[in-house]
Coordinates of C-alpha atoms and ligand atoms in Angstrom, one line a residue:
M1 CA 114.9 22.2 94.5
I2 CA 114.9 25.8 93.3
R3 CA 112.0 27.9 94.7
N4 CA 113.0 31.4 93.7
I5 CA 113.9 32.4 90.2
L6 CA 114.8 35.8 88.9
C7 CA 115.0 36.8 85.3
I8 CA 116.8 40.1 84.4
G9 CA 115.4 41.5 81.1
A10 CA 111.7 41.4 80.3
G11 CA 111.9 41.5 76.5
Y12 CA 110.8 39.1 73.7
V13 CA 112.8 36.3 75.3
G14 CA 112.6 36.9 79.1
G15 CA 108.8 37.7 79.3
P16 CA 107.4 34.7 77.4
T17 CA 110.0 32.3 78.8
M18 CA 109.2 33.2 82.4
A19 CA 105.5 33.1 81.8
I20 CA 105.8 29.5 80.7
I21 CA 108.1 28.5 83.6
A22 CA 105.6 30.2 86.1
K23 CA 102.7 28.3 84.5
H24 CA 104.3 24.9 84.8
C25 CA 106.0 25.5 88.2
P26 CA 103.3 27.0 90.4
D27 CA 105.3 26.3 93.5
V28 CA 108.3 28.4 92.2
R29 CA 108.3 32.1 92.7
V30 CA 109.3 33.8 89.4
V31 CA 110.3 37.5 89.4
V32 CA 111.1 39.3 86.2
A33 CA 113.1 42.5 86.6
D34 CA 113.8 45.1 83.9
I35 CA 115.3 48.6 84.1
N36 CA 112.6 49.8 81.7
A37 CA 109.7 50.8 84.1
E38 CA 107.2 51.3 81.3
R39 CA 107.7 47.7 80.1
V40 CA 107.4 46.4 83.6
A41 CA 104.1 48.3 84.2
A42 CA 102.7 46.8 81.0
W43 CA 103.6 43.2 81.9
Q44 CA 102.2 43.8 85.4
S45 CA 98.9 45.0 84.0
G46 CA 98.5 41.7 82.1
V47 CA 98.8 43.5 78.7
A48 CA 102.1 42.3 77.3
P49 CA 104.3 45.1 75.8
I50 CA 105.0 42.8 72.8
Y51 CA 102.6 41.1 70.4
E52 CA 102.8 37.4 70.6
P53 CA 99.9 35.0 69.9
G54 CA 98.6 33.3 73.1
L55 CA 101.1 35.1 75.4
E56 CA 98.5 37.0 77.4
D57 CA 96.5 34.0 78.3
V58 CA 99.6 32.3 79.7
L59 CA 100.7 35.5 81.4
R60 CA 97.4 35.9 83.2
M61 CA 97.4 32.3 84.5
S62 CA 100.3 33.1 86.9
L63 CA 100.4 36.9 87.2
G64 CA 100.2 37.9 90.8
R65 CA 100.2 34.3 91.9
N66 CA 103.8 33.2 91.4
L67 CA 104.8 35.5 88.5
H68 CA 105.8 39.1 89.4
F69 CA 107.4 41.9 87.5
T70 CA 109.5 44.7 89.0
A71 CA 111.8 47.6 87.9
D72 CA 113.9 47.1 91.0
V73 CA 116.5 44.9 89.5
E74 CA 119.0 45.1 92.4
G75 CA 116.3 44.6 95.1
A76 CA 115.2 41.4 93.4
I77 CA 118.7 39.7 93.4
P78 CA 119.2 38.8 97.1
D79 CA 116.2 36.3 97.2
A80 CA 117.0 34.6 93.9
E81 CA 118.6 31.1 93.9
M82 CA 118.7 31.1 90.1
V83 CA 119.1 34.2 87.9
F84 CA 118.3 34.1 84.2
V85 CA 120.0 36.9 82.3
S86 CA 118.1 37.9 79.2
V87 CA 119.3 41.5 78.6
N88 CA 119.9 42.6 75.1
T89 CA 123.3 42.0 73.4
P90 CA 123.2 44.1 70.3
T91 CA 125.9 44.5 67.7
K92 CA 128.6 46.9 68.9
T93 CA 128.4 50.3 67.3
F94 CA 131.7 51.7 68.6
G95 CA 135.3 50.8 69.1
Q96 CA 137.0 47.5 68.2
G97 CA 134.7 45.1 66.5
A98 CA 132.1 47.8 65.7
G99 CA 129.4 46.5 63.4
R100 CA 130.3 42.9 64.2
A101 CA 131.1 42.0 67.8
A102 CA 128.4 41.8 70.5
D103 CA 128.1 44.7 72.8
L104 CA 128.4 43.1 76.2
Q105 CA 128.1 46.1 78.4
H106 CA 124.6 45.3 79.7
W107 CA 125.7 41.8 80.3
E108 CA 128.8 42.7 82.3
K109 CA 126.9 45.4 84.3
T110 CA 124.3 42.8 85.1
A111 CA 126.9 40.3 86.2
R112 CA 128.5 42.8 88.5
S113 CA 125.2 43.8 90.0
I114 CA 124.5 40.1 90.7
L115 CA 127.9 39.7 92.4
Q116 CA 127.2 42.8 94.5
H117 CA 123.7 41.9 95.7
A118 CA 123.5 38.1 95.8
R119 CA 123.1 36.8 99.3
G120 CA 123.6 33.1 99.0
D121 CA 124.9 30.6 96.4
T122 CA 123.4 31.5 93.0
I123 CA 123.1 29.8 89.7
V124 CA 123.4 32.3 86.8
V125 CA 121.9 31.2 83.5
E126 CA 122.8 32.9 80.2
K127 CA 119.7 33.2 78.2
S128 CA 120.9 36.0 75.9
T129 CA 122.9 34.9 72.9
L130 CA 126.5 35.5 73.7
P131 CA 129.9 35.0 72.1
V132 CA 131.6 31.7 73.0
R133 CA 133.5 31.8 76.2
T134 CA 131.4 34.6 77.8
A135 CA 130.5 32.3 80.6
E136 CA 134.2 32.0 81.4
A137 CA 134.5 35.8 81.6
M138 CA 131.4 35.9 83.8
E139 CA 132.9 33.3 86.1
R140 CA 136.0 35.4 86.5
I141 CA 133.9 38.4 87.5
F142 CA 132.1 36.3 90.0
K143 CA 135.3 35.0 91.5
S144 CA 136.8 38.5 91.6
R145 CA 135.5 39.2 95.1
D146 CA 135.2 36.8 97.9
G147 CA 131.8 37.7 99.3
G148 CA 130.8 34.3 100.6
A149 CA 128.3 33.5 97.9
R150 CA 129.3 31.0 95.2
F151 CA 128.2 31.1 91.6
Q152 CA 127.7 28.6 88.9
V153 CA 127.3 29.9 85.3
L154 CA 125.1 27.9 82.9
S155 CA 124.4 28.5 79.3
N156 CA 120.8 27.8 78.3
P157 CA 120.2 29.5 75.0
E158 CA 116.7 30.1 73.9
F159 CA 115.5 28.9 70.5
L160 CA 112.0 30.3 70.4
A161 CA 111.0 32.2 67.2
E162 CA 108.8 35.2 67.4
G163 CA 105.2 34.7 66.4
T164 CA 105.3 31.1 67.7
A165 CA 107.0 31.7 71.0
I166 CA 104.4 30.1 73.2
E167 CA 104.2 26.9 71.1
D168 CA 108.0 26.8 70.9
L169 CA 108.3 27.1 74.6
E170 CA 105.6 24.6 75.4
H171 CA 106.9 22.0 72.9
P172 CA 110.6 22.7 72.2
D173 CA 112.5 20.5 69.8
R174 CA 115.2 20.6 72.5
V175 CA 116.3 22.4 75.6
L176 CA 120.0 22.9 75.7
I177 CA 121.9 23.3 79.0
G178 CA 125.7 23.8 79.2
G179 CA 127.6 23.8 82.4
A180 CA 131.0 23.2 84.0
E181 CA 132.3 19.6 84.0
T182 CA 132.8 19.8 87.8
P183 CA 130.6 18.3 90.5
D184 CA 129.2 21.7 91.3
G185 CA 128.6 22.5 87.6
Q186 CA 126.8 19.2 87.2
A187 CA 124.6 19.8 90.2
A188 CA 123.7 23.2 88.8
I189 CA 122.8 21.6 85.5
Q190 CA 120.6 19.1 87.3
E191 CA 118.7 21.9 89.0
L192 CA 117.8 23.5 85.7
V193 CA 117.1 20.1 84.1
D194 CA 114.6 19.4 86.9
L195 CA 112.9 22.7 86.3
Y196 CA 112.3 22.0 82.5
A197 CA 111.5 18.4 83.1
R198 CA 108.2 19.5 84.6
W199 CA 106.9 19.9 81.1
V200 CA 109.6 18.9 78.6
P201 CA 110.3 15.2 77.9
R202 CA 113.7 14.2 79.4
D203 CA 115.1 13.0 76.1
R204 CA 114.6 16.5 74.7
I205 CA 116.8 18.1 77.4
L206 CA 120.4 18.0 76.1
T207 CA 123.3 18.8 78.4
T208 CA 126.7 19.8 77.2
N209 CA 129.7 21.8 78.3
V210 CA 129.3 25.5 78.4
W211 CA 131.2 26.3 75.2
S212 CA 129.2 23.8 73.1
A213 CA 125.9 25.4 74.3
E214 CA 127.1 28.9 73.5
L215 CA 128.4 27.9 70.1
S216 CA 125.3 25.8 69.3
K217 CA 123.1 28.8 69.5
L218 CA 125.2 30.9 67.1
A219 CA 125.5 27.9 64.8
A220 CA 121.8 27.1 64.8
N221 CA 120.9 30.7 63.8
A222 CA 123.7 30.7 61.2
F223 CA 122.4 27.5 59.6
L224 CA 118.8 28.7 59.5
A225 CA 119.8 32.0 58.0
Q226 CA 122.0 30.2 55.5
R227 CA 119.1 28.2 54.2
V228 CA 117.1 31.4 53.6
S229 CA 120.1 33.0 51.8
S230 CA 120.7 29.8 49.8
I231 CA 117.1 29.7 48.5
N232 CA 117.2 33.5 47.9
A233 CA 120.4 33.0 45.8
I234 CA 118.5 30.4 43.8
S235 CA 115.6 32.8 43.4
A236 CA 117.7 35.3 41.5
L237 CA 118.7 32.6 39.1
C238 CA 115.0 31.5 38.7
E239 CA 113.9 35.0 37.7
Q240 CA 116.5 34.9 34.9
T241 CA 115.9 31.4 33.7
G242 CA 112.1 30.9 34.0
A243 CA 112.5 28.3 36.8
D244 CA 110.0 28.6 39.7
V245 CA 111.7 28.9 43.0
Q246 CA 108.7 27.4 44.8
E247 CA 108.9 24.3 42.6
V248 CA 112.6 24.1 43.1
G249 CA 112.2 24.5 46.9
R250 CA 109.7 21.7 47.0
A251 CA 111.9 19.5 44.9
I252 CA 114.9 20.1 47.2
G253 CA 112.9 19.9 50.4
T254 CA 111.5 16.4 49.7
D255 CA 115.0 15.0 50.1
H256 CA 114.7 13.9 53.7
R257 CA 118.4 14.8 54.2
I258 CA 117.6 18.4 53.4
G259 CA 114.0 18.7 54.8
P260 CA 111.3 21.1 53.8
H261 CA 111.7 24.0 56.3
F262 CA 113.2 27.4 55.8
L263 CA 113.2 27.2 52.1
R264 CA 110.8 30.0 51.4
A265 CA 112.4 32.6 49.1
S266 CA 111.7 36.1 50.3
V267 CA 112.7 39.8 50.1
G268 CA 115.3 38.8 52.8
F269 CA 115.4 37.7 56.4
G270 CA 115.1 40.1 59.3
G271 CA 114.7 39.9 63.1
S272 CA 116.9 40.7 66.0
C273 CA 119.0 37.5 65.8
F274 CA 120.1 36.3 62.4
E275 CA 122.3 39.1 61.3
K276 CA 123.6 39.9 64.7
D277 CA 124.5 36.3 65.5
I278 CA 126.2 35.7 62.2
L279 CA 128.3 38.8 62.5
N280 CA 129.2 37.8 66.0
L281 CA 130.3 34.4 64.6
V282 CA 132.3 36.0 62.0
Y283 CA 134.0 38.2 64.5
L284 CA 134.8 35.2 66.7
C285 CA 136.3 33.4 63.7
E286 CA 138.5 36.4 62.9
C287 CA 139.6 36.7 66.6
Y288 CA 140.8 33.1 66.4
G289 CA 142.6 33.7 63.0
L290 CA 140.0 31.7 61.0
E291 CA 139.6 34.2 58.2
E292 CA 138.2 31.7 55.6
V293 CA 135.6 30.4 58.1
G294 CA 134.6 34.0 58.9
R295 CA 134.2 34.9 55.2
Y296 CA 132.1 31.8 54.5
W297 CA 129.5 32.8 57.1
E298 CA 129.7 36.5 56.2
A299 CA 128.5 35.6 52.7
V300 CA 125.1 34.7 54.3
V301 CA 124.6 38.3 55.4
T302 CA 126.0 39.7 52.1
M303 CA 123.5 37.6 50.1
N304 CA 120.7 38.9 52.3
Q305 CA 121.7 42.5 51.7
Y306 CA 121.9 41.8 48.0
Q307 CA 118.4 40.3 48.0
K308 CA 116.9 43.4 49.6
R309 CA 118.7 45.6 47.1
R310 CA 117.7 43.4 44.2
F311 CA 114.1 43.6 45.2
V312 CA 114.1 47.4 44.9
Q313 CA 116.1 47.3 41.6
R314 CA 113.5 45.1 40.1
M315 CA 110.8 47.6 41.2
I316 CA 112.7 50.4 39.5
R317 CA 113.3 48.5 36.3
A318 CA 109.6 47.4 36.1
M319 CA 108.3 50.8 36.7
F320 CA 110.0 52.4 33.7
N321 CA 113.3 53.2 35.6
T322 CA 111.8 56.0 37.7
L323 CA 109.9 56.0 41.0
A324 CA 110.2 59.7 41.6
D325 CA 106.8 61.1 42.9
K326 CA 105.2 57.7 42.5
R327 CA 103.1 56.4 45.3
I328 CA 104.3 53.0 46.6
T329 CA 102.2 51.2 49.2
V330 CA 104.1 48.8 51.6
F331 CA 102.0 45.9 52.8
G332 CA 103.7 44.8 56.1
F333 CA 106.5 46.3 58.0
A334 CA 107.1 43.6 60.7
F335 CA 110.1 41.3 60.0
K336 CA 107.7 38.3 59.8
A337 CA 104.0 37.6 60.4
D338 CA 102.5 37.4 63.8
T339 CA 104.8 39.9 65.5
G340 CA 104.9 43.6 66.0
D341 CA 108.7 43.5 66.0
T342 CA 110.5 45.4 63.3
R343 CA 114.1 44.9 64.3
Q344 CA 116.3 44.4 61.2
S345 CA 113.1 44.1 59.1
P346 CA 113.8 44.1 55.4
A347 CA 111.0 46.7 55.2
I348 CA 113.4 49.2 56.7
Q349 CA 115.9 49.0 53.9
V350 CA 113.3 48.7 51.2
C351 CA 111.4 51.8 52.4
R352 CA 114.6 53.8 52.7
E353 CA 115.7 52.9 49.2
L354 CA 112.2 53.8 47.8
L355 CA 112.4 57.1 49.6
G356 CA 115.9 57.6 48.2
E357 CA 114.3 57.3 44.8
R358 CA 112.0 60.1 45.8
A359 CA 108.9 57.9 45.9
F360 CA 106.0 58.6 48.3
V361 CA 105.7 55.6 50.6
C362 CA 102.6 54.6 52.5
V363 CA 103.1 51.8 55.1
T364 CA 100.4 49.6 56.5
D365 CA 100.8 46.8 59.0
P366 CA 98.3 45.2 61.4
Q367 CA 100.7 45.2 64.4
A368 CA 104.0 47.0 63.6
L369 CA 103.0 50.6 62.8
D370 CA 104.6 52.0 66.0
G371 CA 107.8 50.3 65.1
A372 CA 107.6 51.5 61.5
R373 CA 107.1 55.1 62.7
R374 CA 110.1 54.8 65.0
D375 CA 112.3 53.2 62.3
L376 CA 111.4 55.9 59.7
A377 CA 111.2 58.8 62.1
D378 CA 113.9 60.7 60.1
A379 CA 112.4 60.0 56.7
G380 CA 110.4 63.2 56.3
P381 CA 107.0 64.0 54.9
R382 CA 107.1 61.5 52.0
V383 CA 106.3 58.6 54.2
S384 CA 102.8 58.0 55.7
F385 CA 101.2 55.3 57.8
T386 CA 97.8 53.7 58.1
P387 CA 96.4 50.5 59.6
D388 CA 93.9 50.1 56.8
P389 CA 95.3 48.4 53.7
Y390 CA 92.5 49.6 51.4
E391 CA 93.2 53.2 52.5
A392 CA 96.9 52.7 52.0
A393 CA 96.4 51.5 48.4
R394 CA 94.4 54.6 47.3
G395 CA 96.1 56.2 44.4
A396 CA 99.1 53.9 44.6
H397 CA 101.2 53.0 41.5
A398 CA 102.5 49.9 43.2
I399 CA 102.1 47.6 46.2
A400 CA 105.2 46.0 47.7
L401 CA 104.2 43.1 50.0
L402 CA 107.0 42.7 52.6
T403 CA 105.4 40.7 55.5
D404 CA 103.6 37.4 55.1
W405 CA 100.6 38.4 57.2
R406 CA 97.7 36.0 56.7
E407 CA 95.2 38.8 56.4
Y408 CA 96.9 40.0 53.3
R409 CA 95.9 36.8 51.6
D410 CA 92.2 37.5 52.2
L411 CA 91.9 41.1 51.0
D412 CA 89.7 42.0 48.2
Y413 CA 92.3 42.7 45.5
Q414 CA 89.7 43.6 42.9
R415 CA 88.7 46.5 45.2
I416 CA 92.3 47.4 45.8
Y417 CA 93.1 47.4 42.1
A418 CA 90.1 49.7 41.5
R419 CA 91.6 52.4 43.6
M420 CA 95.1 52.3 42.2
E421 CA 96.8 54.1 39.4
R422 CA 97.3 52.4 36.0
P423 CA 99.4 50.4 35.2
A424 CA 99.1 48.8 38.6
F425 CA 102.2 46.9 39.9
F426 CA 102.4 44.2 42.6
F427 CA 105.7 43.1 44.0
D428 CA 105.2 40.1 46.2
G429 CA 108.3 39.9 48.5
R430 CA 106.9 36.8 50.2
N431 CA 105.2 34.9 47.4
L432 CA 102.1 35.1 49.5
L433 CA 99.5 35.6 46.8
D434 CA 98.6 33.6 43.7
P435 CA 100.3 35.6 40.8
E436 CA 97.8 34.2 38.3
K437 CA 94.8 35.6 40.2
L438 CA 96.4 39.0 40.6
H439 CA 97.4 39.0 36.9
G440 CA 93.8 38.1 36.0
I441 CA 92.6 41.2 37.9
G442 CA 94.9 43.4 35.9
F443 CA 98.1 43.7 38.0
N444 CA 101.6 43.5 36.6
V445 CA 102.9 40.9 39.1
Y446 CA 106.5 40.4 40.3
P447 CA 106.8 37.5 42.7
I448 CA 110.2 36.4 44.1
G449 CA 112.0 33.8 42.1
L450 CA 109.4 33.6 39.4
P451 CA 109.1 35.2 36.1
E452 CA 107.1 38.4 36.0
R453 CA 103.5 38.4 34.8
S454 CA 103.3 41.6 33.0
L455 CA 100.5 43.1 30.9
L456 CA 102.7 45.6 29.1
Ligands
LIG501 C1 117.6 39.5 74.1 C2 118.9 39.6 73.2 O1 118.7 40.7 72.3 C3 119.2 38.4 72.5 O2 120.5 38.4 72.0 C4 119.1 37.2 73.3 O3 119.2 36.0 72.5 C5 117.9 37.2 74.2 O4 117.7 38.4 74.9 P1 115.2 40.1 73.4 O5 114.4 39.6 74.6 O6 114.5 40.1 72.1 O7 116.5 39.4 73.2 O8 115.6 41.6 73.7 P2 114.8 42.9 74.2 O9 113.4 42.7 73.8 O10 115.5 44.1 73.8 O11 114.8 42.7 75.8 C6 115.9 43.0 76.6 C7 115.4 43.7 77.9 O12 116.5 43.8 78.8 C8 114.8 45.1 77.7 O13 113.5 45.2 78.1 C9 115.8 46.0 78.5 O14 115.1 47.1 79.1 C10 116.3 45.0 79.5 N1 117.6 45.4 80.1 C11 118.6 45.8 79.3 C12 117.8 45.4 81.5 O15 116.8 45.1 82.2 N2 119.0 45.8 82.0 C13 120.1 46.1 81.2 O16 121.1 46.5 81.7 C14 119.9 46.2 79.8
LIG502 C1 115.1 33.0 64.9 C2 115.3 31.5 65.1 O1 114.3 30.8 64.3 C3 115.1 31.2 66.6 O2 115.3 29.8 66.8 C4 116.0 32.0 67.4 O3 115.8 31.8 68.8 C5 115.8 33.5 67.1 O4 116.0 33.7 65.7 P1 113.0 34.7 64.6 O5 114.0 35.7 64.2 O6 112.0 35.0 65.7 O7 113.8 33.3 65.2 O8 112.2 34.2 63.3 P2 112.4 33.2 62.1 O9 111.1 32.4 62.0 O10 113.6 32.3 62.3 O11 112.5 34.1 60.9 C6 113.6 34.9 60.7 C7 113.5 35.6 59.3 O12 113.7 34.7 58.2 C8 112.2 36.3 59.1 O13 112.4 37.6 58.5 C9 111.5 35.4 58.2 O14 110.5 36.0 57.4 C10 112.7 34.9 57.3 N1 112.4 33.6 56.6 C11 112.2 32.5 57.4 C12 112.4 33.5 55.2 O15 112.6 34.6 54.6 N2 112.2 32.3 54.6 C13 112.0 31.2 55.3 O16 111.9 30.1 54.7 C14 112.0 31.3 56.8

């Protein structure tokens, strides 16, 4: 029975996951280590450095009892019987595979550090999404020195989505654990199964070989992103033909073989995972000589870029082919609602293109303004930020809604309209609002995948 767990990487994945493990396993000591001392200090104080509904309540249940945070990564390794690795694996920006392959430098450094400091037999659990066969490379590193300690590498990819992380961790559709098909590998799998079984029904804990687990994570994200790109492709056709993408989505989704989820047309998908994981999959295909397979998946990303570009093109066309010196208000900068995360948010590209057209851009968001300021730090004086949507709309020629925050549904649009320039435009990149209502107020409305409702 495992009593001491360490997680390296206290980010969006490591922090919430360990808080839930600590909650359900009060007899297990859970230490979360991160090289970023500022992040560690925030976690330690009980105020999470990330916005995630319900997280802080769970955090405070165990903090200081059996859940601890530290910036001393190396010092935390010797006592750990099981080490989760959840450091970031961004897309490589240099050398071979730049722009596609995963940058594994943090991972490898972490593995070497575990090898150097582990005292006894240790189970190493991949939580970060990694290219298939990374576990094998890790095992070779662990075997490269005979220090007495033996290592087993498991793949246990995390499927939580931001904004619903706590619910996803409490009631996962499945937990996936991959390990070696040897007696030691199976014993390591069993240790991790026993841990999750404290709160996850056994029939939801799937065990596989390591490669299947690694590939399943990439494939799951690719399938999810593919659904968004598929409905977005249809949305372009809807705008041309007069079909309504929401009606089409409903009609498709009631087929039980297809199902209703992930069929919401949008300005495009964002987030730290979808694009990165698909490009990683594409690179993997290319490495194995599977050009056609790689191209097939790459099209999901290409469609997403097209959708973001198309959104801005529609704005330009609607607003008499010029945005120069017009004031555009952006409602929402986070890549989805209920998170402060802006990584790969479609808002980044949309704002940059609007600024490229020499518009003035005013960004508002209830949680993601710090991220927005960072992402647009080089954009100059034409961009401004305010948490108040009414303030943001003052003097605007158009509103572009880019994040599906619930609070945007409940705003007083009559009041907003009253403080805007005429004609007033509304581009709903999430189909969050009732176009008829907005049109009734006086807006020229452009939802995704629906014909425009124009007064002109
Ligand atoms: C990360 C990966 O990006 C993703 O591919 C994987 O699926 C899960 O882990 P996330 O938790 O969202 O996702 O990343 P991030 O919030 O950036 O957290 C990573 C943390 O690791 C950061 O706090 C960083 O400081 C820390 N880190 C990074 C280390 O402690 N050591 C390192 O060497 C590198
Ligand atoms: C995703 C996966 O869902 C999760 O299982 C994995 O662990 C990490 O990557 P996340 O990126 O947090 O999670 O959010 P998700 O809810 O999947 O949304 C991703 C993007 O797709 C968002 O920008 C969202 O707005 C967009 N989206 C989603 C749509 O545009 N339409 C949809 O119907 C669904």
